[in-house]
XYZ file of C-alpha atoms in Angstrom:
532
model
C 298.887 67.703 190.104
C 298.038 64.969 187.583
C 298.601 66.847 184.291
C 300.000 64.748 181.273
C 290.576 54.874 193.470
C 275.001 49.830 204.479
C 271.236 51.762 202.079
C 270.367 50.395 198.640
C 267.970 52.491 196.589
C 265.642 50.229 194.630
C 265.683 50.753 190.893
C 268.891 52.788 190.778
C 271.546 50.082 190.684
C 271.823 50.411 186.913
C 271.973 54.168 186.912
C 275.506 54.280 185.561
C 274.873 51.961 182.652
C 275.745 53.797 179.449
C 273.676 53.722 176.259
C 274.847 51.365 173.574
C 276.741 53.043 170.743
C 278.601 51.542 167.851
C 282.302 52.314 168.149
C 285.514 50.625 167.034
C 287.608 49.048 169.727
C 289.998 51.674 171.127
C 293.719 51.045 171.131
C 295.649 50.646 174.360
C 297.079 54.131 173.826
C 293.551 55.562 173.548
C 292.476 53.831 176.756
C 295.540 55.146 178.589
C 294.866 58.643 177.271
C 291.264 58.494 178.520
C 292.463 57.355 181.945
C 294.922 60.240 182.067
C 292.301 62.845 181.127
C 289.730 61.507 183.586
C 292.277 61.447 186.399
C 293.525 64.952 185.598
C 289.974 66.291 185.882
C 289.509 64.724 189.299
C 292.887 65.722 190.734
C 293.057 69.201 189.209
C 289.420 70.334 189.343
C 287.380 68.162 191.710
C 289.878 67.542 194.513
C 290.178 69.720 197.607
C 293.599 69.239 199.214
C 293.754 65.856 197.456
C 290.348 64.728 198.766
C 286.942 64.102 197.188
C 283.234 64.124 197.861
C 280.674 61.907 196.092
C 279.175 64.155 193.410
C 279.401 67.636 191.957
C 277.471 69.944 189.694
C 279.558 70.615 186.577
C 280.301 74.197 187.678
C 281.076 73.013 191.240
C 278.454 75.381 192.655
C 277.106 72.495 194.738
C 278.709 69.244 195.860
C 277.610 66.333 197.995
C 278.939 63.566 200.183
C 276.179 61.780 202.050
C 274.883 65.316 202.669
C 275.591 68.533 200.804
C 279.214 69.481 201.404
C 280.807 72.903 201.638
C 283.564 73.951 199.255
C 286.182 73.230 201.943
C 285.034 69.701 202.777
C 286.040 66.246 201.567
C 284.448 62.910 202.420
C 286.195 60.031 204.191
C 283.142 57.756 204.080
C 283.228 55.513 200.960
C 283.106 56.110 198.072
C 285.210 59.089 199.059
C 288.848 60.012 199.404
C 290.136 56.594 200.450
C 288.258 54.820 197.664
C 289.726 57.178 195.064
C 293.167 56.684 196.597
C 292.749 52.906 196.250
C 291.778 53.427 192.617
C 294.904 55.449 191.869
C 297.062 52.705 193.367
C 295.166 50.189 191.222
C 295.887 52.301 188.129
C 299.549 52.490 189.118
C 299.706 48.703 189.402
C 298.073 48.271 185.996
C 300.133 50.846 184.107
C 303.354 51.494 186.026
C 302.740 55.224 185.477
C 304.239 57.138 188.408
C 301.655 59.896 187.937
C 299.026 57.593 189.424
C 301.222 56.929 192.423
C 301.601 60.688 192.850
C 297.806 61.095 192.699
C 297.438 58.372 195.341
C 299.909 60.163 197.603
C 297.775 63.331 197.361
C 294.767 61.378 198.637
C 296.883 59.871 201.409
C 298.192 63.276 202.448
C 294.620 64.558 202.578
C 293.607 61.724 204.886
C 296.650 62.262 207.066
C 295.756 65.944 207.382
C 292.269 65.009 208.556
C 293.295 62.166 210.852
C 292.197 62.870 214.408
C 294.753 62.741 217.246
C 293.297 59.403 218.364
C 294.215 57.916 214.970
C 290.747 57.591 213.402
C 288.544 59.729 211.172
C 285.124 61.308 211.123
C 282.823 60.981 208.117
C 284.255 64.160 206.613
C 287.224 66.510 206.794
C 286.709 70.273 206.734
C 289.751 72.256 205.636
C 287.916 75.458 206.491
C 288.702 74.961 210.167
C 286.634 74.452 213.290
C 284.355 77.450 212.723
C 283.438 76.290 209.225
C 282.771 72.760 210.451
C 280.653 74.031 213.348
C 278.565 76.121 210.934
C 277.976 73.100 208.687
C 276.838 70.936 211.597
C 274.540 73.690 212.886
C 272.869 74.143 209.507
C 272.985 71.278 207.000
C 273.815 68.538 209.492
C 271.335 69.558 212.184
C 268.427 69.756 209.751
C 268.890 66.440 207.958
C 265.880 64.647 209.429
C 266.811 61.032 208.735
C 270.580 61.550 209.039
C 270.814 61.410 212.818
C 274.533 60.627 212.830
C 275.156 64.052 211.219
C 272.875 66.140 213.435
C 275.653 66.679 215.959
C 279.451 66.936 215.905
C 280.424 64.156 218.276
C 284.014 65.406 218.411
C 285.492 61.929 217.910
C 286.202 59.307 215.253
C 283.745 56.813 213.784
C 283.957 53.234 212.543
C 280.574 53.613 210.825
C 280.270 52.947 207.082
C 283.910 51.807 206.801
C 285.317 55.341 206.580
C 288.080 54.926 209.146
C 288.641 51.327 208.100
C 289.042 52.151 204.422
C 291.375 55.046 205.232
C 293.554 52.704 207.318
C 293.578 50.039 204.638
C 294.593 52.607 202.027
C 297.389 54.019 204.210
C 298.678 50.489 204.715
C 298.671 49.855 200.976
C 300.436 53.090 200.067
C 303.044 52.591 202.786
C 303.752 49.052 201.587
C 304.061 50.240 197.988
C 307.462 51.889 198.489
C 307.905 51.818 202.263
C 307.905 55.613 202.164
C 308.469 56.681 205.793
C 306.196 59.725 205.528
C 303.148 57.432 205.708
C 304.309 55.315 208.639
C 303.402 57.628 211.569
C 299.795 57.982 210.356
C 299.577 54.240 209.761
C 300.917 53.554 213.260
C 298.340 55.936 214.786
C 295.573 54.211 212.822
C 296.637 50.795 214.074
C 296.821 52.124 217.628
C 293.316 53.544 217.168
C 291.900 50.125 216.293
C 293.741 48.391 219.120
C 293.060 51.027 221.783
C 289.345 51.305 220.990
C 288.723 47.556 221.174
C 286.797 46.468 224.251
C 288.439 43.751 226.399
C 285.768 41.332 225.155
C 286.809 41.965 221.542
C 284.085 44.285 220.260
C 284.306 47.853 219.002
C 282.042 50.833 219.599
C 280.600 52.781 216.703
C 282.508 55.910 217.768
C 285.560 56.337 220.005
C 286.498 57.707 222.436
C 283.315 58.848 224.203
C 282.212 62.004 222.435
C 280.196 65.080 223.208
C 276.871 64.073 224.793
C 273.922 63.866 222.405
C 270.666 62.330 223.590
C 268.131 64.074 221.358
C 266.860 60.727 220.069
C 267.323 58.784 223.312
C 270.380 57.309 224.980
C 273.749 57.647 223.249
C 274.126 54.414 221.269
C 277.626 55.033 219.916
C 279.465 53.311 222.762
C 277.804 49.896 222.311
C 279.454 46.883 220.682
C 278.617 47.502 217.035
C 277.983 45.028 214.230
C 275.903 47.405 212.098
C 277.514 48.327 208.763
C 280.144 45.630 209.362
C 282.121 47.646 211.911
C 283.747 44.553 213.428
C 284.254 42.866 210.056
C 286.040 45.872 208.534
C 288.332 46.233 211.538
C 289.186 42.543 211.420
C 289.919 42.912 207.702
C 292.416 45.694 208.429
C 294.070 43.736 211.235
C 294.389 40.657 209.001
C 296.019 42.845 206.337
C 298.486 44.066 208.958
C 299.134 40.494 210.085
C 299.859 39.479 206.500
C 302.275 42.277 205.797
C 303.745 43.872 208.929
C 303.448 41.146 211.532
C 302.812 43.398 214.542
C 302.677 41.038 217.573
C 299.650 42.846 219.034
C 297.479 42.049 216.046
C 296.990 38.303 216.413
C 295.429 38.426 219.894
C 293.231 41.376 218.853
C 291.901 39.403 215.889
C 291.117 36.417 218.113
C 289.254 38.604 220.612
C 287.342 40.242 217.771
C 286.277 36.905 216.342
C 285.247 35.631 219.759
C 282.931 38.577 220.406
C 280.670 37.138 217.697
C 280.380 33.993 219.816
C 279.631 35.632 223.138
C 277.042 38.056 221.744
C 275.011 35.426 219.873
C 271.770 35.171 221.799
C 270.515 31.891 223.267
C 268.266 29.603 221.287
C 265.581 29.685 220.108
C 266.378 33.327 219.147
C 270.008 32.604 218.298
C 270.654 35.837 216.400
C 272.252 39.252 216.890
C 271.187 42.876 217.058
C 272.731 45.846 215.294
C 274.480 46.668 218.556
C 274.965 44.980 221.927
C 275.537 46.423 225.370
C 279.044 45.995 226.721
C 278.022 44.951 230.225
C 275.485 42.153 229.625
C 275.996 41.538 225.857
C 272.253 41.960 225.169
C 270.997 43.726 222.007
C 270.584 47.489 222.222
C 268.597 50.096 220.309
C 270.500 52.501 218.079
C 269.123 55.364 215.989
C 265.470 56.233 216.566
C 264.480 54.115 213.550
C 266.575 51.168 214.795
C 264.534 49.776 217.713
C 265.646 47.292 220.334
C 265.354 44.040 218.404
C 267.142 41.159 216.772
C 267.974 41.853 213.139
C 267.880 39.334 210.328
C 270.443 40.903 207.999
C 272.954 41.332 210.831
C 272.389 37.719 211.856
C 272.972 36.536 208.283
C 276.182 38.589 207.993
C 277.468 37.446 211.386
C 276.725 33.826 210.548
C 278.758 34.176 207.355
C 281.532 35.818 209.378
C 281.661 32.845 211.741
C 282.210 30.590 208.751
C 284.963 32.901 207.558
C 286.573 32.716 211.003
C 286.562 28.933 210.707
C 288.369 29.289 207.368
C 290.927 31.577 209.016
C 291.577 29.378 212.038
C 290.242 25.859 211.507
C 288.714 26.154 214.977
C 285.364 24.311 215.076
C 284.019 26.553 217.836
C 283.146 29.099 215.161
C 280.791 26.617 213.488
C 279.277 25.216 216.668
C 276.204 27.474 216.838
C 275.805 28.297 213.166
C 272.914 25.786 212.855
C 271.041 27.600 215.637
C 271.314 30.902 213.774
C 270.234 29.306 210.504
C 267.264 27.658 212.204
C 266.148 30.967 213.661
C 266.454 32.687 210.295
C 264.421 29.896 208.752
C 261.705 30.188 211.380
C 261.258 33.976 211.061
C 261.225 34.091 207.251
C 258.192 35.592 205.555
C 255.570 33.062 204.426
C 256.657 33.852 200.871
C 259.186 36.290 199.394
C 257.994 39.785 198.597
C 257.721 40.940 194.963
C 261.229 42.431 195.237
C 262.587 39.068 196.403
C 263.142 40.038 200.020
C 262.616 37.154 202.380
C 262.699 38.421 205.970
C 261.473 41.286 208.130
C 264.378 43.444 209.308
C 263.524 43.618 213.009
C 262.169 40.872 215.287
C 260.959 41.553 218.801
C 263.067 39.914 221.497
C 261.194 37.119 223.201
C 258.319 36.844 220.714
C 259.776 36.899 217.156
C 257.050 39.401 216.317
C 258.140 41.596 213.374
C 258.654 45.263 214.230
C 258.014 47.792 211.475
C 259.283 51.359 211.658
C 257.267 54.406 210.586
C 257.542 58.139 210.894
C 255.259 61.116 211.347
C 255.792 64.839 210.908
C 257.666 66.720 208.204
C 261.145 67.688 209.429
C 263.673 67.263 212.209
C 261.880 69.774 214.436
C 258.425 68.190 214.459
C 259.103 64.675 213.159
C 259.418 61.396 215.035
C 259.977 57.693 214.331
C 258.070 54.823 215.962
C 257.765 51.051 215.633
C 254.739 48.767 215.677
C 253.471 45.568 214.076
C 251.945 47.184 210.971
C 253.846 46.287 207.745
C 252.111 49.031 205.726
C 253.610 52.456 204.962
C 257.067 51.666 206.273
C 260.128 53.859 205.710
C 261.522 54.359 202.221
C 265.014 55.226 203.452
C 265.470 52.172 205.708
C 264.176 48.854 204.489
C 261.615 46.991 206.589
C 262.533 43.758 204.764
C 265.787 41.998 203.828
C 267.009 39.396 201.384
C 268.629 36.539 203.305
C 270.114 33.842 201.073
C 269.499 31.045 203.518
C 270.126 28.228 201.048
C 273.572 29.624 200.253
C 274.438 29.902 203.941
C 273.333 26.307 204.551
C 275.331 25.044 201.586
C 278.458 26.874 202.730
C 278.081 25.494 206.236
C 277.684 21.946 204.920
C 280.785 22.311 202.736
C 282.866 23.607 205.641
C 281.694 20.850 207.970
C 282.820 18.326 205.381
C 286.297 19.878 205.137
C 288.946 18.923 207.721
C 290.008 21.900 209.891
C 293.684 21.611 208.972
C 292.842 21.725 205.294
C 290.358 24.589 205.466
C 292.904 26.846 207.212
C 295.977 25.596 205.374
C 296.697 28.933 203.699
C 295.209 31.286 206.262
C 296.624 34.826 206.203
C 296.845 34.564 209.988
C 299.657 32.047 209.615
C 301.043 32.827 206.164
C 302.460 36.219 205.319
C 301.946 37.409 201.787
C 301.313 40.310 199.453
C 297.979 42.092 199.382
C 295.797 41.920 196.252
C 296.846 44.238 193.442
C 293.423 45.841 193.055
C 291.079 47.174 195.735
C 288.771 49.905 194.434
C 286.294 47.908 192.375
C 284.879 45.707 195.092
C 281.199 44.881 195.300
C 279.888 46.677 198.382
C 276.871 48.772 199.276
C 277.215 52.499 199.889
C 274.909 55.353 200.814
C 275.737 57.177 197.562
C 272.364 57.463 195.846
C 274.012 59.003 192.772
C 276.175 55.903 192.479
C 273.219 53.549 192.593
C 273.949 52.527 196.175
C 276.575 49.992 195.164
C 280.168 49.832 193.987
C 279.596 46.617 192.034
C 282.116 46.770 189.164
C 280.991 47.066 185.575
C 281.886 44.283 183.159
C 285.015 45.139 181.192
C 283.740 44.026 177.810
C 285.301 45.495 174.634
C 282.006 47.262 173.940
C 281.980 48.859 177.383
C 285.603 49.976 177.050
C 284.855 51.562 173.685
C 281.767 53.273 175.079
C 283.664 54.721 178.032
C 286.475 56.085 175.901
C 283.950 57.665 173.535
C 281.739 59.139 176.248
C 284.461 60.867 178.265
C 283.728 64.521 177.547
C 286.171 67.212 176.539
C 286.515 68.448 180.126
C 287.606 64.990 181.252
C 284.622 63.516 183.114
C 281.787 61.138 182.342
C 278.522 63.137 182.490
C 276.315 61.207 184.896
C 272.678 61.819 185.837
C 272.627 62.952 189.447
C 269.546 61.066 190.507
C 269.628 62.480 194.029
C 269.734 66.011 195.326
C 268.906 67.877 198.543
C 267.149 71.031 199.687
C 269.576 73.870 200.408
C 269.581 74.951 204.039
C 266.898 77.587 204.672
C 266.662 77.685 208.446
C 264.947 75.714 211.176
C 261.730 74.013 210.211
C 258.366 74.905 211.720
C 257.153 73.200 214.899
C 253.866 72.422 213.172
C 254.150 69.762 210.434
C 253.945 71.003 206.877
C 250.843 69.615 205.122
C 251.569 66.429 203.194
C 252.488 62.803 203.768
C 256.210 62.365 204.410
C 255.954 58.924 205.957
C 257.433 57.115 202.956
C 259.632 59.748 201.364
C 263.400 60.049 201.556
C 263.045 63.710 202.446
C 260.601 65.760 204.440
C 259.523 69.320 203.722
C 261.705 72.074 202.259
C 263.524 72.483 205.578
C 264.882 68.919 205.502
C 268.443 68.822 204.143
C 268.505 65.003 203.709
C 269.325 63.700 200.200
C 266.444 62.360 198.129
C 265.774 60.944 194.651
C 264.706 63.660 192.261
C 262.286 63.462 189.349
C 264.421 65.996 187.451
C 268.044 64.792 187.574
C 270.773 67.004 186.178
C 273.966 65.820 184.556
C 276.977 66.144 186.780
C 280.187 64.574 188.071
C 279.955 61.330 190.031
C 282.915 59.965 191.965
C 281.272 56.526 191.939
C 281.051 56.680 188.145
C 284.699 57.728 187.932
C 285.770 54.788 190.107
C 283.643 52.232 188.260
C 284.559 53.474 184.799
C 288.240 53.726 185.594
C 288.041 50.194 186.946
C 286.882 49.002 183.533
C 289.734 50.808 181.808
C 292.248 49.459 184.331
C 291.076 45.946 183.533
C 291.473 46.691 179.836
C 295.108 47.802 180.097
C 296.275 45.504 182.890
C 298.991 43.320 181.458
C 298.405 44.709 177.985
């Protein structure tokens, strides 16, 4: 107890910005007191077995991760239990207060309790047992129309959305903090999970090992080589962290294989890009969820191209730069004639062989009668999955030019693959996209200005949380939807009819508790007291 730590929703990124109020600058003691109260609320009132979901009503009558969660569930998927654990370690580093370390150990113990025998994690942990989890999947999960990954309990662990990866990274950090042996077995299982699930060619599946069959939306896509949501990148990040700190001899070869899978899956010119996933046998792109058609994808290609440049920085090996120009040329060729009003520059999906844009639509009103389909019509595309992407092609070209002008031995002079060293002191406030609509879809840190610090200290309520407008909600489960579509147009909404349990933006937000807000606001206060 603490008593004395890949969908953007347009227009919501600033949801956590607080109104300007005139307030004197708080003292360091006042900032520390606010941090203590906010942490006590989360550990003593919000936590379940040391774990967290994404948002709560103030009376805790309802709570949500990516979907509505039961009272016995916690979320592994960021910004969940691992992210909060990272934050507590960050607070410990900034203040030296052992209470934060104790709070971090509670989060770690929660993750260890929910770690699967294979060493990985699912999106969520249910402390109510198998029957409670099965009921949740059969009700809320099965009826979330657009949330296909939750419509079935696969019975295995997932790399999707960095849940397992963040949990591993956090366990590594907390073990390294004091070399406490209680964390080592779980950390060892997590490392074995990453190594054992890696294909011989270096890629990773989305889920592992093969789970319970589920082909409602077509062939099971979870066993393909997965780039979507940075599966490979997050696993490489964890392995590099291990290489820096523990030096396990198995890690170096695994990292090299993982980097090389980016090379062997890049498609031949002139379509020198990547798909969200690739088949293991012939390395060709594969379809995934029913709104992710067989295609090349521009945002994945941009991310993978940047990764190749990062691999060059890690190794100094020019093979990682060799085909970057081909990818950049393809991205240039398939760009929209002019950016859209929101600044997006590229269609998401391009047909293999033709470069024809593919746009995804849906019909129906719920998971029972609804369906997704793709065609060449850019009108009335999905709201919950963008048909267009922002690709910063000029930045990629400039980075490539700078790397080409830098000698290989110099670019990799301080690579963590060859130089052991300490991990960064702070992890929680990194700029990354999440599926948390109540957090604005991003964990981009707030600026730690004196005015913001004063505002946060003043706006922490008497209960110990920052009241935050919950801009998203969901329909409570009410049974299976009708086979006949409910009247109305649900083609561009986040949610279908009243039987759809998917989260959606609401026109009538209520004030509640946001884990994203807690992490971001605490990050500001940590910056204010660090070294003070």
